[in-house]
Amino acid sequence: MPISPKTHTSRNLPLLFSASEAQRLARAREQFFEEGVRPTGVVSEGVIQSWNRCLQAHRKPSEPVEFDLVTRSRIHTAQTRNRTLLDVAAHDLRQLQTLLAGTRCQAVLTDGTGVVLEVMRPASADSFLLSRAYRAGVNLAEELVATTAPGLVARTGQPCVVRAGEHFFECLQTLHCAAAPIHDAQRRLVGVLSVSIEAQPFGFDASSVVILHAAGIENRLLQAQAHEQIVVHLHTLPSMIDTPMEGYPSNRRRILCICTVFMPA
């Protein structure tokens, strides 16, 4: 039977003041999976809901994870189906790869369902888990690998960070992941951009980095899909045009060609 978490009580207060993040997350897991108490304030609501869905699907945290066996035909089919996304994402993926150089981080672009399309892995990468999970054609959906950042974003369409012990499966708790959604001009979820590291926390604000680059991909996708529209680029600084920092009007329905508007500071 799925656990039905109880309301926070005073006995949960020491959890917030544990000596380390690892200890807080370990206690949060103990509360949720063994005592049925929601570790609100320590674990995000999105992660708690994902844990609940996994339990309702009769998954167990102690289960081993088996990532998909991938064939060339499966990779070809996924990449062909998402060719526009891959083409418009190439510029921002190169920028992200340059930014992550010298770190142990790996980045991945998936389609809207969580299937890996492109992997950015440093030459010195030695991650045991990521080398298996981050392969073109592997499906990282929550239904298959439980609570991870790319799987959670593919499920909810919202940016998220999943730290170490927040991963549902115990065997994935050496990972730290941050992911952000990519929407098309009709606001449909068409991709997920994720950055992960193994065996250590991020040394930078990974959430901001992935959200920024996902926004850049969204902007380029909007331009690529604007066949009968005008796309108006907005920013107070002309130098920020054609970067992820630019903005677009919210009404995108009546547009005919691409133009750039400079707004004085």
Short mmCIF file of C-alpha atoms in Angstrom, two decimals:
data_model
loop_
_atom_site.label_atom_id
_atom_site.label_comp_id
_atom_site.label_asym_id
_atom_site.label_seq_id
_atom_site.Cartn_x
_atom_site.Cartn_y
_atom_site.Cartn_z
CA MET A 1 0.00 0.00 0.00
CA PRO A 2 1.31 3.52 -0.82
CA ILE A 3 2.29 5.57 2.17
CA SER A 4 -0.12 8.35 3.03
CA PRO A 5 2.20 10.95 4.61
CA LYS A 6 1.03 12.57 7.81
CA THR A 7 1.15 16.21 8.77
CA HIS A 8 4.36 17.70 10.19
CA THR A 9 4.61 17.60 13.99
CA SER A 10 7.03 19.10 16.50
CA ARG A 11 9.13 15.92 16.41
CA ASN A 12 10.18 16.89 12.87
CA LEU A 13 11.82 20.17 13.89
CA PRO A 14 15.34 18.76 14.53
CA LEU A 15 15.39 17.66 10.87
CA LEU A 16 15.84 21.27 9.76
CA PHE A 17 18.90 21.71 11.97
CA SER A 18 20.82 18.53 11.23
CA ALA A 19 24.55 18.90 10.75
CA SER A 20 24.63 18.40 6.97
CA GLU A 21 22.41 18.27 3.91
CA ALA A 22 23.09 14.55 3.57
CA GLN A 23 21.85 13.97 7.13
CA ARG A 24 18.76 16.10 6.55
CA LEU A 25 17.88 14.18 3.40
CA ALA A 26 18.54 10.83 5.07
CA ARG A 27 16.19 11.78 7.90
CA ALA A 28 13.61 13.07 5.38
CA ARG A 29 13.64 9.70 3.62
CA GLU A 30 13.27 7.88 6.92
CA GLN A 31 10.31 10.06 7.85
CA PHE A 32 8.56 9.66 4.51
CA PHE A 33 9.22 6.02 3.63
CA GLU A 34 9.18 4.52 7.13
CA GLU A 35 7.03 6.84 9.24
CA GLY A 36 4.64 8.29 6.66
CA VAL A 37 5.53 11.90 7.55
CA ARG A 38 5.89 14.54 4.83
CA PRO A 39 9.34 16.17 5.16
CA THR A 40 8.02 19.59 4.18
CA GLY A 41 10.68 22.30 4.27
CA VAL A 42 13.51 19.86 3.65
CA VAL A 43 12.33 18.21 0.42
CA SER A 44 10.45 20.17 -2.25
CA GLU A 45 6.76 19.52 -2.82
CA GLY A 46 7.51 18.39 -6.37
CA VAL A 47 9.87 15.68 -5.13
CA ILE A 48 7.42 14.57 -2.43
CA GLN A 49 4.67 14.22 -5.04
CA SER A 50 7.03 12.25 -7.28
CA TRP A 51 7.86 9.91 -4.40
CA ASN A 52 4.15 9.40 -3.87
CA ARG A 53 3.56 8.57 -7.53
CA CYS A 54 6.40 6.05 -7.46
CA LEU A 55 4.94 4.36 -4.39
CA GLN A 56 1.51 4.29 -6.00
CA ALA A 57 3.13 2.54 -8.98
CA HIS A 58 4.41 -0.10 -6.51
CA ARG A 59 8.07 0.86 -6.91
CA LYS A 60 10.50 0.31 -4.03
CA PRO A 61 13.46 2.60 -3.22
CA SER A 62 15.72 -0.45 -2.90
CA GLU A 63 15.08 -1.60 -6.49
CA PRO A 64 18.01 -1.67 -8.91
CA VAL A 65 17.72 0.59 -11.95
CA GLU A 66 18.06 -0.83 -15.42
CA PHE A 67 18.54 1.81 -18.10
CA ASP A 68 17.21 1.01 -21.56
CA LEU A 69 19.14 -1.08 -24.03
CA VAL A 70 19.34 1.24 -27.02
CA THR A 71 19.47 0.27 -30.69
CA ARG A 72 20.70 2.43 -33.54
CA SER A 73 17.27 2.42 -35.12
CA ARG A 74 15.72 3.72 -31.90
CA ILE A 75 18.28 6.53 -31.67
CA HIS A 76 17.72 7.42 -35.33
CA THR A 77 13.95 7.48 -34.89
CA ALA A 78 14.11 9.72 -31.81
CA GLN A 79 16.56 12.16 -33.37
CA THR A 80 14.71 12.31 -36.68
CA ARG A 81 11.41 13.02 -34.92
CA ASN A 82 13.06 15.86 -32.99
CA ARG A 83 15.32 17.26 -35.72
CA THR A 84 14.03 20.83 -35.41
CA LEU A 85 14.68 20.86 -31.67
CA LEU A 86 18.18 19.47 -32.12
CA ASP A 87 19.00 22.01 -34.82
CA VAL A 88 17.85 25.05 -32.86
CA ALA A 89 19.44 23.77 -29.64
CA ALA A 90 22.92 23.30 -31.15
CA HIS A 91 24.12 26.87 -30.42
CA ASP A 92 23.05 26.88 -26.76
CA LEU A 93 24.32 23.34 -26.21
CA ARG A 94 27.78 24.40 -27.44
CA GLN A 95 27.70 27.37 -25.07
CA LEU A 96 26.66 25.12 -22.19
CA GLN A 97 29.39 22.63 -23.00
CA THR A 98 31.98 25.43 -22.93
CA LEU A 99 30.60 26.68 -19.62
CA LEU A 100 30.81 23.22 -18.05
CA ALA A 101 34.35 22.55 -19.29
CA GLY A 102 36.63 21.82 -16.36
CA THR A 103 33.79 20.54 -14.21
CA ARG A 104 32.64 16.96 -13.76
CA CYS A 105 29.16 17.90 -14.91
CA GLN A 106 27.36 16.30 -17.82
CA ALA A 107 24.40 17.76 -19.69
CA VAL A 108 21.64 16.09 -21.62
CA LEU A 109 18.83 17.18 -23.92
CA THR A 110 15.73 14.98 -24.01
CA ASP A 111 12.48 15.17 -25.90
CA GLY A 112 9.27 16.06 -24.09
CA THR A 113 8.78 12.49 -22.87
CA GLY A 114 12.27 12.09 -21.40
CA VAL A 115 14.03 10.22 -24.25
CA VAL A 116 17.68 11.33 -24.52
CA LEU A 117 18.51 13.08 -27.80
CA GLU A 118 21.92 14.66 -27.18
CA VAL A 119 24.62 14.28 -24.51
CA MET A 120 27.37 16.74 -23.58
CA ARG A 121 30.06 14.80 -21.70
CA PRO A 122 33.54 16.16 -20.85
CA ALA A 123 36.47 14.16 -22.17
CA SER A 124 37.59 13.42 -18.61
CA ALA A 125 34.15 12.18 -17.51
CA ASP A 126 34.38 9.19 -15.20
CA SER A 127 30.81 8.95 -13.92
CA PHE A 128 29.66 5.36 -13.48
CA LEU A 129 25.93 6.14 -13.40
CA LEU A 130 25.77 9.00 -15.89
CA SER A 131 27.73 7.06 -18.50
CA ARG A 132 24.89 4.54 -18.46
CA ALA A 133 21.93 6.89 -18.03
CA TYR A 134 23.07 9.64 -20.39
CA ARG A 135 23.04 7.82 -23.72
CA ALA A 136 21.04 8.76 -26.79
CA GLY A 137 17.80 6.81 -26.88
CA VAL A 138 17.59 6.09 -23.13
CA ASN A 139 14.22 7.02 -21.60
CA LEU A 140 14.60 8.98 -18.33
CA ALA A 141 10.86 9.29 -17.71
CA GLU A 142 9.65 9.10 -14.11
CA GLU A 143 7.67 5.95 -14.94
CA LEU A 144 10.94 4.16 -15.72
CA VAL A 145 13.67 5.62 -13.49
CA ALA A 146 11.49 7.23 -10.78
CA THR A 147 12.43 10.61 -9.27
CA THR A 148 15.14 12.41 -11.23
CA ALA A 149 15.31 16.01 -12.42
CA PRO A 150 14.80 15.30 -16.16
CA GLY A 151 12.05 12.78 -15.42
CA LEU A 152 10.28 15.17 -13.07
CA VAL A 153 10.39 18.03 -15.58
CA ALA A 154 9.10 15.74 -18.34
CA ARG A 155 6.22 14.88 -16.01
CA THR A 156 5.37 18.37 -14.69
CA GLY A 157 6.79 20.86 -17.20
CA GLN A 158 8.37 22.82 -14.32
CA PRO A 159 12.07 23.44 -13.54
CA CYS A 160 13.45 21.45 -10.64
CA VAL A 161 16.54 20.34 -8.75
CA VAL A 162 16.87 16.82 -7.36
CA ARG A 163 19.68 16.43 -4.83
CA ALA A 164 21.35 13.15 -3.87
CA GLY A 165 18.92 11.52 -1.41
CA GLU A 166 15.92 13.12 -3.13
CA HIS A 167 16.25 10.53 -5.90
CA PHE A 168 13.65 7.84 -5.26
CA PHE A 169 15.96 4.91 -5.96
CA GLU A 170 18.74 4.42 -3.42
CA CYS A 171 21.21 3.44 -6.13
CA LEU A 172 20.92 6.93 -7.70
CA GLN A 173 21.64 8.89 -4.53
CA THR A 174 25.16 9.84 -5.57
CA LEU A 175 23.67 12.11 -8.27
CA HIS A 176 22.75 15.79 -8.17
CA CYS A 177 20.57 16.97 -11.08
CA ALA A 178 18.99 20.22 -12.27
CA ALA A 179 16.60 20.42 -15.22
CA ALA A 180 14.39 22.91 -17.04
CA PRO A 181 11.61 22.56 -19.63
CA ILE A 182 11.66 23.66 -23.28
CA HIS A 183 8.32 24.68 -24.80
CA ASP A 184 7.41 25.37 -28.39
CA ALA A 185 5.42 28.34 -29.72
CA GLN A 186 2.16 26.66 -28.69
CA ARG A 187 3.53 26.16 -25.12
CA ARG A 188 3.73 22.41 -25.56
CA LEU A 189 6.54 20.66 -23.71
CA VAL A 190 8.93 19.47 -26.42
CA GLY A 191 12.20 19.04 -24.54
CA VAL A 192 14.08 18.99 -21.26
CA LEU A 193 17.58 20.31 -20.62
CA SER A 194 19.37 18.80 -17.64
CA VAL A 195 22.77 19.09 -15.95
CA SER A 196 24.03 16.42 -13.54
CA ILE A 197 27.07 15.57 -11.47
CA GLU A 198 27.99 12.42 -9.57
CA ALA A 199 29.57 11.96 -6.13
CA GLN A 200 29.61 15.66 -5.22
CA PRO A 201 27.25 18.65 -5.11
CA PHE A 202 27.25 21.32 -7.80
CA GLY A 203 29.85 24.04 -7.30
CA PHE A 204 27.62 26.65 -8.93
CA ASP A 205 23.94 27.56 -9.32
CA ALA A 206 23.07 24.74 -11.70
CA SER A 207 19.36 25.58 -11.68
CA SER A 208 19.95 29.11 -12.99
CA VAL A 209 22.38 27.86 -15.62
CA VAL A 210 20.02 25.22 -17.00
CA ILE A 211 16.99 27.54 -16.93
CA LEU A 212 18.94 30.22 -18.82
CA HIS A 213 20.10 27.87 -21.57
CA ALA A 214 16.68 26.23 -21.87
CA ALA A 215 15.23 29.72 -22.38
CA GLY A 216 17.74 30.32 -25.17
CA ILE A 217 16.64 27.13 -26.91
CA GLU A 218 12.98 28.14 -26.51
CA ASN A 219 13.71 31.52 -28.11
CA ARG A 220 15.38 29.94 -31.13
CA LEU A 221 12.62 27.38 -31.45
CA LEU A 222 10.06 30.18 -31.48
CA GLN A 223 11.92 31.86 -34.34
CA ALA A 224 12.18 28.58 -36.27
CA GLN A 225 8.43 28.00 -35.94
CA ALA A 226 7.40 31.57 -36.82
CA HIS A 227 6.63 30.90 -40.50
CA GLU A 228 3.76 33.37 -40.69
CA GLN A 229 4.54 35.56 -37.70
CA ILE A 230 6.62 38.52 -36.68
CA VAL A 231 8.88 37.72 -33.74
CA VAL A 232 9.67 40.84 -31.71
CA HIS A 233 12.86 40.64 -29.64
CA LEU A 234 12.80 42.82 -26.54
CA HIS A 235 15.53 44.02 -24.18
CA THR A 236 16.70 47.31 -22.76
CA LEU A 237 20.25 46.56 -23.99
CA PRO A 238 20.83 45.86 -27.71
CA SER A 239 23.78 43.62 -26.81
CA MET A 240 21.37 41.23 -25.08
CA ILE A 241 19.37 40.59 -28.26
CA ASP A 242 19.78 37.03 -29.56
CA THR A 243 20.77 35.79 -26.11
CA PRO A 244 18.67 33.88 -23.55
CA MET A 245 18.21 37.19 -21.71
CA GLU A 246 15.92 38.67 -24.36
CA GLY A 247 12.15 38.54 -24.09
CA TYR A 248 9.15 38.16 -26.37
CA PRO A 249 5.63 39.58 -26.19
CA SER A 250 3.21 37.13 -24.59
CA ASN A 251 0.72 37.29 -27.51
CA ARG A 252 2.32 35.30 -30.34
CA ARG A 253 -0.71 34.69 -32.54
CA ARG A 254 -0.69 37.56 -35.08
CA ILE A 255 2.87 37.86 -36.35
CA LEU A 256 4.25 37.89 -39.93
CA CYS A 257 8.04 38.27 -40.09
CA ILE A 258 11.04 38.51 -37.81
CA CYS A 259 12.13 41.93 -36.62
CA THR A 260 14.15 43.36 -33.77
CA VAL A 261 13.07 46.26 -31.59
CA PHE A 262 15.62 48.12 -29.46
CA MET A 263 14.28 49.78 -26.32
CA PRO A 264 16.33 52.67 -24.92
CA ALA A 265 17.66 52.18 -21.39
#
